[in-house]
Amino acid sequence: MFRIRFHGRGGQGMKTASRILGTAFFNAGYEVQDAPRYGAERRGAPIFAYVRADKSAINERGVIDRPDLVCVADDTLVGMPAAGVVQGMDAHTVLLINSHETAATWQQRLNTEARVLILTATEDVEDRAELPYIGSRCAAAAAALTNVIERETLVAALTEELGHLPADVITQNRDIALRAFDDMKQHAGLVTPGSMPSASDYDRPEWIEMPFDNAAISNLAIHAGATSVLVRTGLWRTMRPVINYPKCSGCAWICSTYCPDGAINVRADGYPEIDYDHCKGCLVCVAQCPPHAIESIPEHVAREQEAEASA
Amino acid sequence: MSKQSPLHFHRMKDMPSTHLLGTGTPTCAGCGGLETLHTIYDILGEKTVFVNAAGCMTLLSVYPFTPFRGGWLYTSMASAPAGAQGVRDALDILLQKKKLSPDENVEVVVITGDGAAYGMGMSATSGAMDRNLDFIYLCYDNEGYGNTGQQYSPATPHAARTSTSRGSHGYPGYKKDLFAIWAAHNPAYVATVIAAEPLDLAKKIEKIKGMSGPRMLISLAPCPTGWDYDPQLSVEIGRLAVQTGVWPLKEYSDGEVRHTKVPKRRKPVEEYLQLQGRFRHLFEPQRDAAGIAEIQSRIDAYWERAKVG
Ligand SMILES: Cc1ncc(C[n+]2csc(CCOP(=O)(O)OP(=O)(O)O)c2C)c(N)n1
Ligand code: SF4
Ligand SMILES: [Mg+2]
């Protein structure tokens, strides 16, 4: 059975990628499952979608934890534990990353047994939330790597899944997808179906034992308030708002009120401070700041600058 | 509940500078519904229990995470006001039996989307108002079934594209007048609000804190995901909804409707429409002058009837 995971951010088209690949497999005579991980797939949030394809009925359910291929649309997610990109990878896995960097760099950085391939990033966009055509490119590259899907089958699946879009958008997606397909043909067949794991191969889940209380006097109560602060929604951010304090006039009630997430705090000295652990990067503050004292920079650039400063 | 506090929101500067609602919630970046909720919560305070019908905001409390400081109850989409009745009754019984001291009492607040409020929750809401239930109802109106992918709802405005109104003219129907429907029940209070006008919102919340009975709020909630625009425009779009007259800010009590922020000179509605992808077909590939004029004329007719502005 082929087991393929697509990782990206909400809005980058990973669900579409899984649908295109799923339909292509189906039209090539396979039994197929394709699904996005259901949850809070909000724009910018790390998400994944997955495809299973087999010549006989598929009885496996749930998310794929032993992938044959992991396809990553946005390389800023690779090192992010919450995105779970490297989860379950082993020597059999192929890791395909859309990146400006080389396979050797990633291979070394991740110190992984998995074979790393690069889908050369063509886009040069500031805001990673808007990687154009990446869903179609990932689906096409994955199709080529399996070597069981013909060019025409891919085009038919893409046209079917993008059918609601204007004709010129479909054509553009098709052309870009075919380029990725042809590029990956040199590695055709590198991704092979993994074996069927038996139940005994699975690790025991890490259960937390909860003692039974008398049902009449107990329930699963959370006695702490505002526990949501433990969730780092700052990981969703593709653009970062940065306060230029010399320009800031200290009217913190404005940005602090308008921030939908309440992620701008007012410091003791009256100036605002952005909580980057939780700021989702909507940039409402940038648009609303009266003296235009909040700028936005791409998150990956901000992180590179931070890494340099601390080195 | 009997609390009487002087109104103290006069300037933007008076807005709360600390926030009660926890960060780390799963709503989209730039969510106008969350913006309303965090402002309201700051003013209502933590002595609240939320009763939440299925919709985007149900994702706020997913065990073990919650942004609230107190209780939260999930109900089916149509029955949040019935859930609120149960909670209020239970609190009242506990108070009566002196098992709860008056300072432990909490305000019961329903939160639902427009799909619930304008559609399938209408009957339960009507019943709660009939019974003069002591509660606050906040409908965050993102003009569609946001959580399930923005299908149209009875709150969807004319001509908006939704995932179930994909034709070249968008949604053929017209937005239901929920304010009028609610006001016809003569509850203690009904108001329209929007997070992009925080002072108007804060004054209204301050006012209802000192009241009892059904206090009903409808907040237009710009939704970058469902309305298809860059999240940083959320406040701008909300403000334009008021300035163009699309979203009249008003309140009802004691049989009277008052407009609370009348745009001095209404901006043309296309300034509001053209920022949103759901109305793009009115401008591209050709401008649909007749379609835009129809939307404008309905707004003008509203203000003509309202005899203000
Ligand atoms: C009776 C019922 N039908 C359908 C659903 C599925 N459902 C969950 S949320 C939702 C959309 C609700 O729309 P709205 O009330 O406007 O809230 P929003 O999602 O926009 O926040 C739907 C249809 C449900 N939970 N219950
Ligand atoms: S879909 Fe709209 S209303 Fe729902 S969380 Fe996202 S922005 Fe908010
Ligand atoms: Mg809605």
XYZ file of N, CA and C in Angstrom, chain B residues 18-189:
516
model
N -6.120 45.138 29.736
C -5.757 43.730 29.958
C -6.900 42.889 29.423
N -6.567 41.694 28.992
C -7.574 40.872 28.330
C -7.818 39.576 29.080
N -9.099 39.288 29.233
C -9.489 38.098 29.997
C -9.447 36.827 29.164
N -9.840 36.960 27.902
C -9.934 35.775 27.052
C -8.521 35.264 26.766
N -8.301 33.995 26.997
C -6.972 33.445 26.777
C -6.594 33.479 25.304
N -5.299 33.641 25.037
C -4.810 33.538 23.659
C -4.681 32.055 23.302
N -4.265 31.771 22.066
C -4.059 30.373 21.676
C -5.327 29.677 21.215
N -6.322 30.465 20.783
C -7.581 29.862 20.316
C -7.462 29.459 18.848
N -8.301 28.511 18.409
C -8.164 28.056 17.024
C -8.933 28.857 15.969
N -9.472 30.030 16.282
C -10.142 30.795 15.227
C -9.098 31.307 14.228
N -9.550 31.614 13.020
C -8.633 32.081 11.977
C -7.944 33.385 12.388
N -6.763 33.626 11.843
C -6.106 34.915 12.019
C -7.036 35.993 11.459
N -7.262 37.040 12.236
C -8.095 38.149 11.767
C -9.587 37.927 11.962
N -9.981 36.958 12.770
C -11.410 36.638 12.946
C -12.164 37.766 13.642
N -13.154 38.331 12.959
C -13.943 39.428 13.520
C -14.851 38.966 14.651
N -15.228 37.688 14.647
C -16.072 37.143 15.710
C -15.299 37.084 17.019
N -14.058 36.641 16.942
C -13.233 36.550 18.150
C -12.949 37.948 18.692
N -12.774 38.895 17.782
C -12.500 40.266 18.191
C -13.677 40.816 19.018
N -14.899 40.543 18.570
C -16.073 40.962 19.332
C -16.090 40.280 20.694
N -15.861 38.969 20.675
C -15.961 38.205 21.910
C -14.942 38.672 22.940
N -13.701 38.934 22.495
C -12.707 39.308 23.509
C -13.020 40.668 24.111
N -13.567 41.571 23.290
C -13.928 42.887 23.823
C -15.088 42.761 24.816
N -16.091 41.978 24.438
C -17.251 41.817 25.320
C -16.850 41.150 26.632
N -16.003 40.144 26.533
C -15.597 39.393 27.728
C -14.817 40.281 28.698
N -13.962 41.140 28.142
C -13.210 42.062 28.991
C -14.152 42.907 29.848
N -15.302 43.272 29.278
C -16.203 44.180 29.989
C -17.175 43.409 30.885
N -17.653 42.259 30.400
C -18.571 41.464 31.225
C -17.852 40.894 32.445
N -16.611 40.504 32.244
C -15.842 39.948 33.359
C -15.972 38.450 33.465
N -15.233 37.899 34.421
C -15.141 36.439 34.454
C -16.302 35.745 35.141
N -17.216 36.513 35.709
C -18.372 35.860 36.329
C -19.436 35.573 35.273
N -19.067 34.702 34.380
C -19.919 34.411 33.241
C -19.846 32.922 32.964
N -20.918 32.382 32.406
C -20.855 31.016 31.896
C -21.376 31.079 30.463
N -20.606 30.504 29.550
C -20.967 30.596 28.143
C -21.682 29.329 27.683
N -22.735 29.536 26.923
C -23.472 28.416 26.342
C -23.370 28.580 24.828
N -22.742 27.629 24.187
C -22.238 27.818 22.828
C -22.844 26.784 21.871
N -23.557 27.270 20.860
C -24.098 26.344 19.861
C -23.020 26.024 18.830
N -23.154 24.903 18.162
C -22.180 24.479 17.151
C -21.885 25.603 16.162
N -20.623 25.810 15.892
C -20.170 26.861 14.980
C -18.684 27.048 15.210
N -18.089 28.057 14.538
C -16.642 28.275 14.693
C -16.221 28.397 16.150
N -17.043 29.093 16.955
C -16.614 29.382 18.319
C -16.638 28.146 19.221
N -17.261 27.072 18.751
C -17.215 25.853 19.573
C -15.796 25.327 19.654
N -14.969 25.662 18.679
C -13.590 25.178 18.714
C -12.772 25.885 19.791
N -13.351 26.949 20.383
C -12.615 27.675 21.423
C -12.269 26.749 22.572
N -13.254 25.983 23.003
C -13.037 25.099 24.143
C -12.970 23.672 23.661
N -11.770 23.196 23.423
C -11.588 21.800 23.070
C -10.722 21.210 24.181
N -11.315 20.319 24.946
C -10.654 19.767 26.132
C -9.224 19.351 25.826
N -8.245 19.667 26.613
C -8.329 20.392 27.891
C -8.076 21.897 27.773
N -8.230 22.424 26.568
C -7.925 23.846 26.393
C -9.187 24.701 26.371
N -9.139 25.811 27.055
C -10.248 26.759 27.006
C -9.699 28.164 27.184
N -10.227 29.136 26.454
C -9.770 30.513 26.661
C -10.562 31.203 27.782
N -11.608 30.531 28.275
C -12.458 31.166 29.285
C -11.908 30.943 30.691
N -12.295 31.833 31.587
C -11.860 31.720 32.986
C -12.876 30.922 33.789
N -14.052 30.738 33.209
C -15.105 30.033 33.929
C -15.741 28.994 33.027
N -17.016 28.713 33.299
C -17.675 27.588 32.650
C -18.055 27.830 31.205
N -18.262 26.741 30.515
C -18.627 26.750 29.103
C -19.426 25.484 28.835
N -20.502 25.619 28.115
C -21.342 24.464 27.814
C -21.622 24.430 26.323
N -21.499 23.256 25.749
C -21.735 23.099 24.317
C -23.133 22.543 24.100
N -23.857 23.150 23.166
C -25.188 22.606 22.866
C -25.287 22.340 21.371
N -26.326 21.655 20.989
C -26.567 21.446 19.563
C -26.907 22.791 18.931
N -26.861 22.835 17.620
C -26.905 24.117 16.913
C -28.185 24.903 17.184
N -29.297 24.203 17.366
C -30.576 24.905 17.470
C -30.958 25.255 18.898
N -30.197 24.797 19.884
C -30.781 24.853 21.225
C -29.966 25.560 22.298
N -29.087 26.475 21.918
C -28.310 27.166 22.947
C -29.199 27.926 23.948
N -30.257 28.636 23.501
C -31.079 29.339 24.492
C -31.771 28.379 25.465
N -32.096 27.171 24.996
C -32.678 26.177 25.900
C -31.624 25.728 26.910
N -30.393 25.568 26.436
C -29.296 25.233 27.348
C -29.116 26.328 28.390
N -29.221 27.577 27.945
C -29.068 28.713 28.858
C -30.172 28.702 29.916
N -31.379 28.311 29.502
C -32.493 28.231 30.455
C -32.152 27.229 31.565
N -31.627 26.086 31.165
C -31.264 25.060 32.143
C -30.209 25.557 33.117
N -29.203 26.227 32.581
C -28.123 26.721 33.439
C -28.660 27.795 34.388
N -29.461 28.712 33.847
C -30.013 29.794 34.685
C -30.888 29.209 35.802
N -31.738 28.250 35.436
C -32.626 27.631 36.427
C -31.808 26.971 37.527
N -30.778 26.239 37.109
C -29.955 25.542 38.100
C -29.301 26.544 39.051
N -28.786 27.635 38.477
C -28.157 28.660 39.315
C -29.174 29.255 40.289
N -30.380 29.541 39.768
C -31.404 30.168 40.607
C -31.816 29.250 41.755
N -31.917 27.956 41.447
C -32.295 26.999 42.500
C -31.205 26.951 43.570
N -29.949 26.907 43.105
C -28.840 26.875 44.066
C -28.811 28.144 44.921
N -29.117 29.278 44.285
C -29.144 30.543 45.025
C -30.252 30.510 46.077
N -31.403 30.011 45.615
C -32.566 29.958 46.497
C -32.296 29.062 47.710
N -31.651 27.945 47.427
C -31.358 26.996 48.518
C -30.132 27.421 49.324
N -29.590 28.566 48.941
C -28.400 29.108 49.607
C -27.181 28.180 49.483
N -27.187 27.396 48.419
C -26.007 26.564 48.159
C -24.991 27.345 47.331
N -25.429 28.493 46.866
C -24.559 29.379 46.103
C -24.766 30.761 46.714
N -23.682 31.433 47.050
C -23.876 32.768 47.616
C -24.034 33.764 46.471
N -24.731 34.869 46.722
C -24.987 35.822 45.631
C -23.711 36.262 44.907
N -22.593 36.336 45.606
C -21.381 36.768 44.894
C -20.768 35.643 44.065
N -21.319 34.450 44.173
C -20.863 33.364 43.296
C -21.745 33.251 42.043
N -22.772 34.065 42.013
C -23.686 34.022 40.868
C -22.951 34.413 39.585
N -23.381 33.862 38.474
C -22.746 34.214 37.198
C -23.801 34.595 36.164
N -23.354 35.341 35.177
C -24.213 35.763 34.073
C -24.188 34.664 33.004
N -25.347 34.296 32.481
C -25.394 33.250 31.459
C -25.356 33.916 30.073
N -24.371 33.545 29.285
C -24.179 34.186 27.977
C -24.214 33.141 26.867
N -25.160 33.294 25.971
C -25.227 32.411 24.803
C -24.343 32.996 23.701
N -23.543 32.134 23.074
C -22.821 32.567 21.863
C -23.240 31.623 20.751
N -23.710 32.184 19.661
C -23.959 31.349 18.474
C -23.598 32.142 17.227
N -23.432 31.427 16.154
C -23.252 32.074 14.866
C -24.602 32.488 14.305
N -24.570 33.041 13.100
C -25.796 33.469 12.428
C -26.616 32.267 11.954
N -25.923 31.200 11.574
C -26.663 30.028 11.102
C -27.628 29.560 12.172
N -27.142 29.545 13.426
C -27.985 29.157 14.546
C -29.006 30.254 14.852
N -28.571 31.499 14.924
C -29.453 32.574 15.388
C -30.545 32.928 14.376
N -30.166 33.068 13.113
C -31.128 33.493 12.090
C -31.934 32.306 11.569
N -31.417 31.105 11.798
C -32.032 29.930 11.194
C -32.581 28.977 12.227
N -31.847 27.865 12.413
C -32.467 26.779 13.172
C -32.608 27.016 14.667
N -31.964 28.069 15.219
C -32.118 28.324 16.648
C -33.214 29.335 16.951
N -33.902 29.770 15.925
C -34.881 30.850 16.085
C -35.994 30.492 17.078
N -36.478 29.264 17.001
C -37.601 28.873 17.845
C -37.188 28.845 19.323
N -36.018 28.271 19.597
C -35.548 28.205 20.988
C -35.314 29.614 21.533
N -34.848 30.514 20.665
C -34.587 31.897 21.099
C -35.900 32.609 21.398
N -36.865 32.388 20.516
C -38.169 33.007 20.698
C -38.767 32.555 22.033
N -38.652 31.256 22.312
C -39.170 30.712 23.572
C -38.479 31.329 24.780
N -37.175 31.483 24.687
C -36.428 32.055 25.816
C -36.878 33.495 26.069
N -37.150 34.244 25.002
C -37.623 35.622 25.179
C -39.043 35.625 25.747
N -39.892 34.691 25.281
C -41.254 34.581 25.834
C -41.208 34.390 27.345
N -40.243 33.571 27.761
C -40.147 33.243 29.195
C -39.332 34.277 29.954
N -38.953 35.341 29.244
C -38.192 36.431 29.845
C -36.932 35.926 30.556
N -36.272 34.994 29.929
C -35.057 34.408 30.502
C -34.006 35.483 30.770
N -33.390 35.403 31.921
C -32.353 36.370 32.287
C -31.025 35.916 31.686
N -30.714 36.393 30.493
C -29.483 35.963 29.836
C -29.037 36.983 28.793
N -27.812 36.815 28.337
C -27.298 37.627 27.236
C -27.114 36.691 26.051
N -27.492 37.149 24.878
C -27.297 36.343 23.665
C -26.384 37.128 22.730
N -25.235 36.555 22.397
C -24.353 37.177 21.406
C -24.357 36.339 20.139
N -24.886 36.921 19.074
C -24.778 36.268 17.764
C -23.638 36.950 17.018
N -22.573 36.208 16.699
C -21.526 36.759 15.839
C -21.911 36.363 14.421
N -22.171 37.359 13.634
C -22.792 37.131 12.329
C -21.736 37.230 11.225
N -21.220 36.080 10.804
C -20.254 36.084 9.702
C -20.959 35.740 8.384
N -22.261 35.863 8.407
C -23.079 35.796 7.194
C -22.928 34.486 6.435
N -22.814 33.401 7.172
C -22.759 32.095 6.525
C -22.393 31.027 7.534
N -22.418 29.788 7.103
C -21.998 28.663 7.949
C -20.483 28.559 7.876
N -19.800 29.386 8.685
C -18.345 29.505 8.582
C -17.601 28.210 8.880
N -17.967 27.586 9.961
C -17.206 26.438 10.444
C -17.208 25.273 9.460
N -18.239 25.199 8.639
C -18.331 24.071 7.718
C -17.972 24.479 6.289
N -17.424 25.675 6.108
C -16.936 26.060 4.789
C -17.760 27.133 4.097
N -18.447 27.954 4.889
C -19.197 29.116 4.381
C -20.261 28.754 3.351
N -21.189 27.890 3.783
C -22.412 27.719 3.002
C -23.319 28.920 3.328
N -24.320 29.208 2.494
C -25.150 30.379 2.798
C -26.036 30.093 4.011
N -26.408 31.157 4.694
C -27.335 31.054 5.822
C -28.397 32.126 5.586
N -29.427 32.201 6.437
C -30.417 33.278 6.243
C -29.836 34.662 6.527
N -28.564 34.728 6.936
C -27.923 36.028 7.185
C -27.031 36.441 6.022
N -26.904 35.585 5.021
C -26.042 35.907 3.883
C -26.643 37.079 3.101
N -25.820 38.093 2.791
C -26.366 39.232 2.058
C -26.554 38.913 0.570
N -27.448 39.638 -0.037
C -27.734 39.476 -1.460
C -26.442 39.583 -2.277
N -26.280 38.703 -3.231
C -25.177 38.713 -4.213
C -23.850 38.150 -3.707
N -23.752 37.826 -2.410
C -22.475 37.287 -1.919
C -22.275 35.873 -2.454
N -21.051 35.580 -2.870
C -20.701 34.208 -3.240
C -20.502 33.399 -1.969
N -21.081 32.239 -1.908
C -20.782 31.319 -0.807
C -20.489 29.975 -1.455
N -20.111 28.992 -0.644
C -19.777 27.715 -1.275
C -21.028 27.013 -1.786
N -22.203 27.476 -1.392
C -23.431 26.925 -1.971
C -24.156 27.963 -2.836
N -23.522 29.087 -3.106
C -24.094 30.100 -4.014
C -22.971 30.478 -4.961
N -22.660 29.568 -5.863
C -21.484 29.742 -6.714
C -21.816 30.332 -8.067
N -23.104 30.530 -8.322
C -23.507 31.035 -9.636
C -22.927 32.409 -9.902
N -23.100 32.891 -11.099
C -22.444 34.135 -11.492
C -23.010 35.342 -10.743
N -24.183 35.203 -10.105
C -24.737 36.337 -9.372
C -24.685 36.147 -7.864
N -24.067 35.078 -7.407
C -23.976 34.861 -5.965
C -25.314 34.482 -5.354
N -25.466 34.771 -4.059
C -26.671 34.370 -3.326
C -27.870 35.201 -3.786
N -28.922 34.550 -4.263
C -30.056 35.310 -4.795
C -30.961 35.906 -3.714
N -30.916 35.346 -2.489
C -31.822 35.813 -1.433
C -31.368 37.106 -0.777
N -32.053 37.478 0.295
C -31.731 38.722 1.012
C -31.558 38.427 2.491
N -30.675 39.187 3.112
C -30.395 38.977 4.535
C -31.644 39.227 5.375
N -31.916 38.302 6.282
C -33.077 38.415 7.160
C -32.849 39.529 8.179
N -33.906 40.221 8.593
C -33.764 41.302 9.570
C -33.957 40.739 10.984
N -32.890 40.182 11.529
C -32.996 39.532 12.839
C -33.260 40.542 13.950
N -32.691 41.726 13.796
C -32.911 42.764 14.811
C -34.419 43.013 14.975
N -35.113 43.162 13.847
C -36.553 43.435 13.901
C -37.314 42.249 14.496
N -36.884 41.040 14.113
C -37.572 39.840 14.621
C -37.409 39.741 16.139
N -36.188 39.963 16.584
C -35.949 39.893 18.035
C -36.693 41.025 18.755
N -36.607 42.229 18.189
C -37.241 43.382 18.849
C -38.755 43.191 18.949
N -39.333 42.490 17.970
C -40.779 42.266 17.989
C -41.215 41.442 19.201
N -40.264 40.747 19.828
C -40.576 39.992 21.044
C -40.582 40.890 22.284
N -40.166 42.122 22.099
C -40.053 43.075 23.197
C -39.221 42.563 24.380
N -37.998 42.106 24.105
C -37.128 41.712 25.220
C -36.549 42.957 25.881
N -35.786 42.760 26.957
C -35.231 43.920 27.670
C -34.372 44.781 26.753
N -33.610 44.138 25.886
C -32.650 44.913 25.097
C -32.262 44.144 23.849
